Short mmCIF file of N, CA and C in Angstrom, two decimals:
data_model
loop_
_atom_site.label_atom_id
_atom_site.label_comp_id
_atom_site.label_asym_id
_atom_site.label_seq_id
_atom_site.Cartn_x
_atom_site.Cartn_y
_atom_site.Cartn_z
N MET A 1 -13.66 25.77 -71.78
CA MET A 1 -13.55 26.69 -70.57
C MET A 1 -12.22 26.48 -69.51
N SER A 2 -11.74 27.25 -69.12
CA SER A 2 -10.33 27.38 -68.46
C SER A 2 -10.53 26.89 -67.22
N THR A 3 -11.62 27.24 -66.44
CA THR A 3 -11.82 26.67 -64.97
C THR A 3 -13.03 25.95 -64.79
N GLU A 4 -12.92 24.93 -64.07
CA GLU A 4 -14.04 24.06 -63.84
C GLU A 4 -14.93 24.61 -62.47
N THR A 5 -15.97 24.89 -62.75
CA THR A 5 -17.05 25.18 -61.60
C THR A 5 -18.32 24.35 -61.58
N LEU A 6 -18.83 24.46 -60.46
CA LEU A 6 -20.27 23.62 -60.43
C LEU A 6 -21.14 24.06 -61.53
N PHE A 7 -21.14 25.48 -61.81
CA PHE A 7 -21.78 25.97 -62.81
C PHE A 7 -21.57 25.35 -64.33
N SER A 8 -20.06 25.00 -64.44
CA SER A 8 -19.47 24.60 -65.79
C SER A 8 -20.21 23.21 -65.96
N LYS A 9 -20.59 22.50 -64.83
CA LYS A 9 -21.10 21.03 -64.83
C LYS A 9 -22.81 21.17 -65.07
N ILE A 10 -23.19 22.36 -64.65
CA ILE A 10 -24.70 22.44 -64.90
C ILE A 10 -24.90 22.92 -66.53
N ILE A 11 -23.91 23.66 -67.12
CA ILE A 11 -24.00 24.03 -68.41
C ILE A 11 -23.70 22.68 -69.28
N ARG A 12 -22.97 21.87 -68.91
CA ARG A 12 -22.76 20.60 -69.67
C ARG A 12 -23.97 19.59 -69.25
N ARG A 13 -24.87 19.84 -68.61
CA ARG A 13 -25.79 19.08 -68.07
C ARG A 13 -25.43 17.61 -67.26
N GLU A 14 -24.15 17.85 -66.73
CA GLU A 14 -23.69 16.79 -65.53
C GLU A 14 -24.20 16.73 -64.36
N ILE A 15 -24.70 17.85 -64.08
CA ILE A 15 -25.58 18.10 -62.72
C ILE A 15 -26.99 18.48 -63.06
N PRO A 16 -27.89 17.97 -62.52
CA PRO A 16 -29.26 18.49 -62.97
C PRO A 16 -29.39 19.67 -62.29
N ALA A 17 -30.31 20.50 -63.15
CA ALA A 17 -30.90 21.86 -62.55
C ALA A 17 -32.19 22.27 -63.48
N THR A 18 -32.93 23.01 -62.66
CA THR A 18 -34.03 23.36 -63.29
C THR A 18 -33.77 24.45 -64.18
N ILE A 19 -33.76 24.21 -65.66
CA ILE A 19 -33.25 25.39 -66.34
C ILE A 19 -34.47 26.04 -66.88
N VAL A 20 -34.36 27.31 -66.93
CA VAL A 20 -35.73 28.28 -67.13
C VAL A 20 -35.33 29.17 -68.32
N TYR A 21 -34.20 29.30 -68.76
CA TYR A 21 -33.86 30.19 -69.82
C TYR A 21 -32.53 29.88 -70.38
N GLU A 22 -32.38 29.78 -71.67
CA GLU A 22 -31.24 29.36 -72.38
C GLU A 22 -31.15 30.28 -73.77
N ASP A 23 -30.08 30.84 -74.01
CA ASP A 23 -29.71 30.93 -75.56
C ASP A 23 -28.20 30.79 -75.79
N ASP A 24 -27.73 31.26 -76.81
CA ASP A 24 -26.28 30.91 -77.31
C ASP A 24 -25.28 31.16 -76.06
N GLU A 25 -25.45 32.35 -75.30
CA GLU A 25 -24.57 32.88 -74.31
C GLU A 25 -25.02 32.87 -73.00
N VAL A 26 -26.11 32.52 -72.64
CA VAL A 26 -26.56 32.64 -71.22
C VAL A 26 -27.51 31.31 -70.93
N LEU A 27 -27.42 30.86 -69.69
CA LEU A 27 -28.14 29.98 -69.03
C LEU A 27 -28.85 30.40 -67.78
N GLY A 28 -30.05 30.29 -67.77
CA GLY A 28 -30.64 30.74 -66.52
C GLY A 28 -31.29 29.40 -65.85
N PHE A 29 -31.21 29.21 -64.42
CA PHE A 29 -31.74 28.05 -63.76
C PHE A 29 -32.03 28.35 -62.42
N LYS A 30 -33.02 27.75 -61.81
CA LYS A 30 -33.43 28.03 -60.37
C LYS A 30 -32.36 27.79 -59.29
N ASP A 31 -32.29 28.67 -58.26
CA ASP A 31 -31.40 28.57 -57.31
C ASP A 31 -31.85 27.30 -56.38
N ILE A 32 -30.87 26.42 -55.77
CA ILE A 32 -31.17 25.43 -55.13
C ILE A 32 -31.39 25.58 -53.54
N ALA A 33 -31.25 27.03 -53.38
CA ALA A 33 -31.62 27.72 -52.04
C ALA A 33 -32.20 28.83 -52.13
N PRO A 34 -33.42 28.87 -52.55
CA PRO A 34 -34.04 30.36 -53.15
C PRO A 34 -34.06 31.00 -51.80
N GLN A 35 -34.01 32.54 -52.24
CA GLN A 35 -34.11 33.56 -51.07
C GLN A 35 -35.39 34.51 -51.50
N ALA A 36 -36.12 33.89 -52.43
CA ALA A 36 -37.38 34.70 -52.62
C ALA A 36 -38.42 33.57 -53.44
N PRO A 37 -39.41 33.90 -53.60
CA PRO A 37 -40.26 32.90 -54.24
C PRO A 37 -39.84 32.54 -55.56
N VAL A 38 -39.29 33.51 -56.36
CA VAL A 38 -38.60 33.27 -57.48
C VAL A 38 -37.05 33.72 -57.40
N HIS A 39 -36.35 32.73 -57.64
CA HIS A 39 -34.78 32.99 -57.49
C HIS A 39 -34.16 32.31 -58.58
N VAL A 40 -33.73 32.81 -59.62
CA VAL A 40 -33.13 32.27 -60.76
C VAL A 40 -31.72 32.96 -61.04
N LEU A 41 -30.70 32.10 -61.19
CA LEU A 41 -29.19 32.45 -61.57
C LEU A 41 -29.11 32.51 -63.10
N PHE A 42 -28.46 33.56 -63.56
CA PHE A 42 -28.06 33.58 -65.09
C PHE A 42 -26.61 33.60 -65.05
N ILE A 43 -26.05 32.77 -65.96
CA ILE A 43 -24.52 32.78 -66.04
C ILE A 43 -24.11 32.84 -67.47
N PRO A 44 -23.06 33.23 -67.58
CA PRO A 44 -22.42 33.08 -69.01
C PRO A 44 -22.23 31.71 -69.29
N LYS A 45 -22.35 31.09 -70.81
CA LYS A 45 -22.11 29.83 -70.84
C LYS A 45 -20.87 29.48 -71.55
N ASN A 46 -20.06 30.46 -72.11
CA ASN A 46 -18.97 30.15 -72.87
C ASN A 46 -17.74 30.75 -72.31
N GLU A 47 -17.80 31.48 -71.13
CA GLU A 47 -16.60 32.00 -70.38
C GLU A 47 -16.80 31.86 -69.00
N VAL A 48 -15.77 31.19 -68.25
CA VAL A 48 -15.66 31.28 -66.66
C VAL A 48 -14.75 32.43 -66.38
N ILE A 49 -15.44 33.38 -65.65
CA ILE A 49 -14.98 34.56 -65.16
C ILE A 49 -15.11 34.37 -63.51
N PRO A 50 -14.18 34.12 -62.56
CA PRO A 50 -14.62 33.87 -61.38
C PRO A 50 -15.20 35.01 -60.65
N THR A 51 -14.78 36.22 -60.61
CA THR A 51 -15.64 37.36 -60.12
C THR A 51 -15.78 38.62 -60.84
N LEU A 52 -16.82 39.29 -60.43
CA LEU A 52 -17.02 40.44 -61.34
C LEU A 52 -15.75 41.28 -61.38
N ASP A 53 -14.83 41.45 -60.45
CA ASP A 53 -13.58 42.16 -60.37
C ASP A 53 -12.48 41.51 -61.32
N ASP A 54 -12.80 40.17 -61.72
CA ASP A 54 -11.93 39.72 -62.86
C ASP A 54 -12.48 40.00 -64.24
N LEU A 55 -13.62 40.58 -64.37
CA LEU A 55 -14.24 41.08 -65.61
C LEU A 55 -13.14 41.97 -66.56
N GLN A 56 -12.92 41.70 -67.72
CA GLN A 56 -12.16 42.47 -68.53
C GLN A 56 -12.98 43.20 -69.41
N PRO A 57 -12.39 44.60 -69.82
CA PRO A 57 -13.29 45.39 -70.56
C PRO A 57 -13.89 44.63 -71.86
N ALA A 58 -13.08 43.75 -72.52
CA ALA A 58 -13.67 42.94 -73.69
C ALA A 58 -14.68 42.07 -73.28
N GLN A 59 -15.10 41.63 -72.16
CA GLN A 59 -15.96 40.93 -71.67
C GLN A 59 -17.28 41.66 -71.05
N ALA A 60 -17.17 42.88 -71.14
CA ALA A 60 -18.36 43.80 -70.37
C ALA A 60 -19.73 43.29 -70.90
N HIS A 61 -19.71 43.16 -72.23
CA HIS A 61 -20.98 42.68 -72.88
C HIS A 61 -21.63 41.60 -72.22
N LEU A 62 -21.02 40.71 -71.37
CA LEU A 62 -21.57 39.76 -70.94
C LEU A 62 -22.62 40.03 -69.59
N ILE A 63 -22.14 41.12 -68.94
CA ILE A 63 -23.00 41.47 -67.90
C ILE A 63 -24.49 42.04 -68.58
N GLY A 64 -24.34 42.83 -69.72
CA GLY A 64 -25.53 43.19 -70.36
C GLY A 64 -26.35 41.99 -70.79
N LYS A 65 -25.57 40.93 -71.35
CA LYS A 65 -26.60 39.76 -71.77
C LYS A 65 -27.28 39.18 -70.52
N LEU A 66 -26.42 39.11 -69.42
CA LEU A 66 -27.20 38.59 -68.33
C LEU A 66 -28.26 39.46 -67.92
N ALA A 67 -28.23 40.74 -67.83
CA ALA A 67 -29.31 41.51 -67.42
C ALA A 67 -30.41 41.48 -68.45
N LEU A 68 -30.29 41.44 -69.74
CA LEU A 68 -31.21 41.38 -70.69
C LEU A 68 -31.92 39.97 -70.55
N ALA A 69 -31.14 38.98 -70.35
CA ALA A 69 -31.99 37.64 -70.20
C ALA A 69 -32.77 37.42 -68.89
N ALA A 70 -32.44 38.28 -67.77
CA ALA A 70 -32.88 38.41 -66.65
C ALA A 70 -34.47 39.04 -66.80
N ALA A 71 -34.09 40.13 -67.46
CA ALA A 71 -35.37 41.00 -67.79
C ALA A 71 -36.43 40.25 -68.79
N ALA A 72 -35.92 39.74 -69.66
CA ALA A 72 -36.88 38.84 -70.60
C ALA A 72 -37.55 37.70 -69.89
N TYR A 73 -36.92 37.01 -68.99
CA TYR A 73 -37.51 36.01 -68.16
C TYR A 73 -38.45 36.50 -67.23
N ALA A 74 -38.26 37.87 -66.65
CA ALA A 74 -39.20 38.49 -65.75
C ALA A 74 -40.37 38.91 -66.34
N ARG A 75 -40.32 39.26 -67.67
CA ARG A 75 -41.45 39.72 -68.52
C ARG A 75 -42.29 38.37 -68.94
N SER A 76 -41.39 37.44 -69.30
CA SER A 76 -42.16 36.06 -69.71
C SER A 76 -42.93 35.31 -68.79
N GLU A 77 -42.37 35.64 -67.52
CA GLU A 77 -43.09 34.84 -66.36
C GLU A 77 -44.16 35.83 -65.74
N GLY A 78 -44.45 37.06 -66.01
CA GLY A 78 -45.32 37.86 -65.69
C GLY A 78 -45.05 38.69 -64.34
N PHE A 79 -43.92 38.69 -63.83
CA PHE A 79 -43.70 39.44 -62.78
C PHE A 79 -42.99 40.71 -62.89
N ALA A 80 -42.69 41.18 -63.96
CA ALA A 80 -41.90 42.32 -64.49
C ALA A 80 -42.60 43.52 -63.99
N GLU A 81 -43.96 43.57 -64.10
CA GLU A 81 -44.63 44.76 -63.75
C GLU A 81 -44.75 45.17 -62.22
N ASP A 82 -44.60 44.02 -61.35
CA ASP A 82 -44.69 44.15 -60.04
C ASP A 82 -43.37 44.46 -59.65
N GLY A 83 -42.16 44.16 -60.27
CA GLY A 83 -40.78 44.38 -59.82
C GLY A 83 -40.27 43.03 -59.53
N TYR A 84 -38.84 43.23 -59.68
CA TYR A 84 -37.86 42.24 -59.37
C TYR A 84 -36.45 42.82 -59.04
N ARG A 85 -35.56 42.03 -58.57
CA ARG A 85 -34.28 42.49 -58.36
C ARG A 85 -33.27 41.71 -58.91
N ILE A 86 -32.20 42.44 -59.34
CA ILE A 86 -31.18 41.50 -59.92
C ILE A 86 -29.87 41.84 -59.05
N VAL A 87 -29.08 40.97 -58.67
CA VAL A 87 -27.88 41.03 -57.82
C VAL A 87 -26.72 40.37 -58.25
N MET A 88 -25.66 40.93 -58.25
CA MET A 88 -24.29 40.16 -58.37
C MET A 88 -23.47 40.27 -57.34
N ASN A 89 -23.01 39.31 -56.70
CA ASN A 89 -22.00 39.11 -55.52
C ASN A 89 -20.76 39.00 -56.04
N CYS A 90 -19.76 39.82 -55.26
CA CYS A 90 -18.22 39.72 -55.70
C CYS A 90 -17.47 39.45 -54.52
N ARG A 91 -17.10 38.19 -54.25
CA ARG A 91 -16.31 37.53 -53.41
C ARG A 91 -17.19 37.14 -52.24
N GLU A 92 -16.12 36.46 -51.28
CA GLU A 92 -16.98 35.84 -50.12
C GLU A 92 -17.69 36.85 -49.07
N HIS A 93 -17.19 38.02 -48.95
CA HIS A 93 -17.66 38.89 -47.96
C HIS A 93 -19.19 39.49 -48.48
N ALA A 94 -19.30 39.42 -49.96
CA ALA A 94 -20.49 39.77 -50.46
C ALA A 94 -21.39 38.49 -50.62
N GLY A 95 -20.99 37.46 -50.14
CA GLY A 95 -21.88 36.33 -50.46
C GLY A 95 -21.57 35.35 -51.55
N GLN A 96 -20.71 35.70 -52.37
CA GLN A 96 -20.33 34.79 -53.56
C GLN A 96 -19.81 33.31 -53.10
N THR A 97 -20.48 32.44 -53.50
CA THR A 97 -20.01 30.96 -53.17
C THR A 97 -19.58 30.11 -54.38
N VAL A 98 -19.91 30.52 -55.49
CA VAL A 98 -19.62 29.79 -56.71
C VAL A 98 -18.79 31.03 -57.50
N PHE A 99 -17.46 30.58 -57.89
CA PHE A 99 -16.67 31.63 -58.60
C PHE A 99 -16.74 31.33 -59.96
N HIS A 100 -17.93 31.89 -60.57
CA HIS A 100 -18.29 31.84 -61.96
C HIS A 100 -19.28 32.84 -62.06
N ILE A 101 -18.95 34.16 -62.56
CA ILE A 101 -20.09 35.29 -62.36
C ILE A 101 -21.26 34.89 -62.69
N HIS A 102 -22.20 35.49 -62.05
CA HIS A 102 -23.40 35.08 -62.17
C HIS A 102 -24.46 36.27 -61.58
N MET A 103 -25.81 36.33 -62.24
CA MET A 103 -26.48 37.40 -61.83
C MET A 103 -27.86 36.61 -61.08
N HIS A 104 -28.23 37.14 -59.87
CA HIS A 104 -29.42 36.51 -59.28
C HIS A 104 -30.68 37.32 -59.67
N LEU A 105 -31.80 36.69 -60.00
CA LEU A 105 -33.05 37.43 -60.19
C LEU A 105 -34.02 36.96 -59.00
N LEU A 106 -34.37 38.04 -58.26
CA LEU A 106 -35.37 37.62 -57.22
C LEU A 106 -36.54 38.48 -57.34
N ALA A 107 -37.76 37.55 -57.17
CA ALA A 107 -39.07 38.15 -57.37
C ALA A 107 -40.16 37.33 -56.81
N GLY A 108 -41.38 37.81 -56.95
CA GLY A 108 -42.50 37.01 -56.43
C GLY A 108 -43.16 37.38 -55.30
N ALA A 109 -42.39 38.51 -54.62
CA ALA A 109 -43.04 39.09 -53.30
C ALA A 109 -42.29 40.31 -53.31
N PRO A 110 -42.86 41.13 -52.33
CA PRO A 110 -42.04 42.36 -51.99
C PRO A 110 -40.74 42.00 -51.19
N LEU A 111 -39.74 42.58 -51.82
CA LEU A 111 -38.38 42.39 -51.33
C LEU A 111 -37.90 43.26 -50.31
N GLY A 112 -38.59 44.28 -49.95
CA GLY A 112 -38.05 45.08 -49.01
C GLY A 112 -37.05 46.01 -49.39
N HIS A 113 -36.23 46.54 -48.24
CA HIS A 113 -35.02 47.43 -48.47
C HIS A 113 -33.70 46.58 -48.86
N PHE A 114 -32.87 47.03 -49.53
CA PHE A 114 -31.52 46.33 -49.76
C PHE A 114 -30.44 46.90 -48.99
N GLY A 115 -29.62 45.97 -48.22
CA GLY A 115 -28.59 46.41 -47.74
C GLY A 115 -28.18 45.79 -46.59
N THR A 116 -27.21 46.02 -45.68
CA THR A 116 -26.88 45.24 -44.46
C THR A 116 -27.91 44.96 -43.55
N PRO A 117 -28.23 43.75 -43.23
CA PRO A 117 -29.40 43.34 -42.13
C PRO A 117 -29.17 44.02 -40.98
N GLY A 118 -30.41 44.64 -40.40
CA GLY A 118 -30.23 45.31 -39.22
C GLY A 118 -30.17 46.98 -39.32
N HIS A 119 -29.76 47.41 -40.58
CA HIS A 119 -29.49 48.99 -40.72
C HIS A 119 -30.42 49.40 -41.64
#
């Protein structure tokens, strides 16, 4: 990996995390500051791409892999039928705090409307 992040250390098991999903390309683990009853992060294991804006066309398949992993996890845990949300933040104004692309899966309760608070 070319860039070191907190998530790089989780991938290498140097920092503890509650891992709930793993395959050759994707790692899923519980968020340490959950925003819903279920809050899991899905990250690419083999490439560190700082933001969605840095994604190159040859890497586009990674977003599909993250989404498929999130959907598989939702089905396996039994909340796919009620619904879930997947979110990717890009840069600080959108709430990105770790600069290693990742997809949030939120579920386990009605999530309400999506958008700017108060609007």
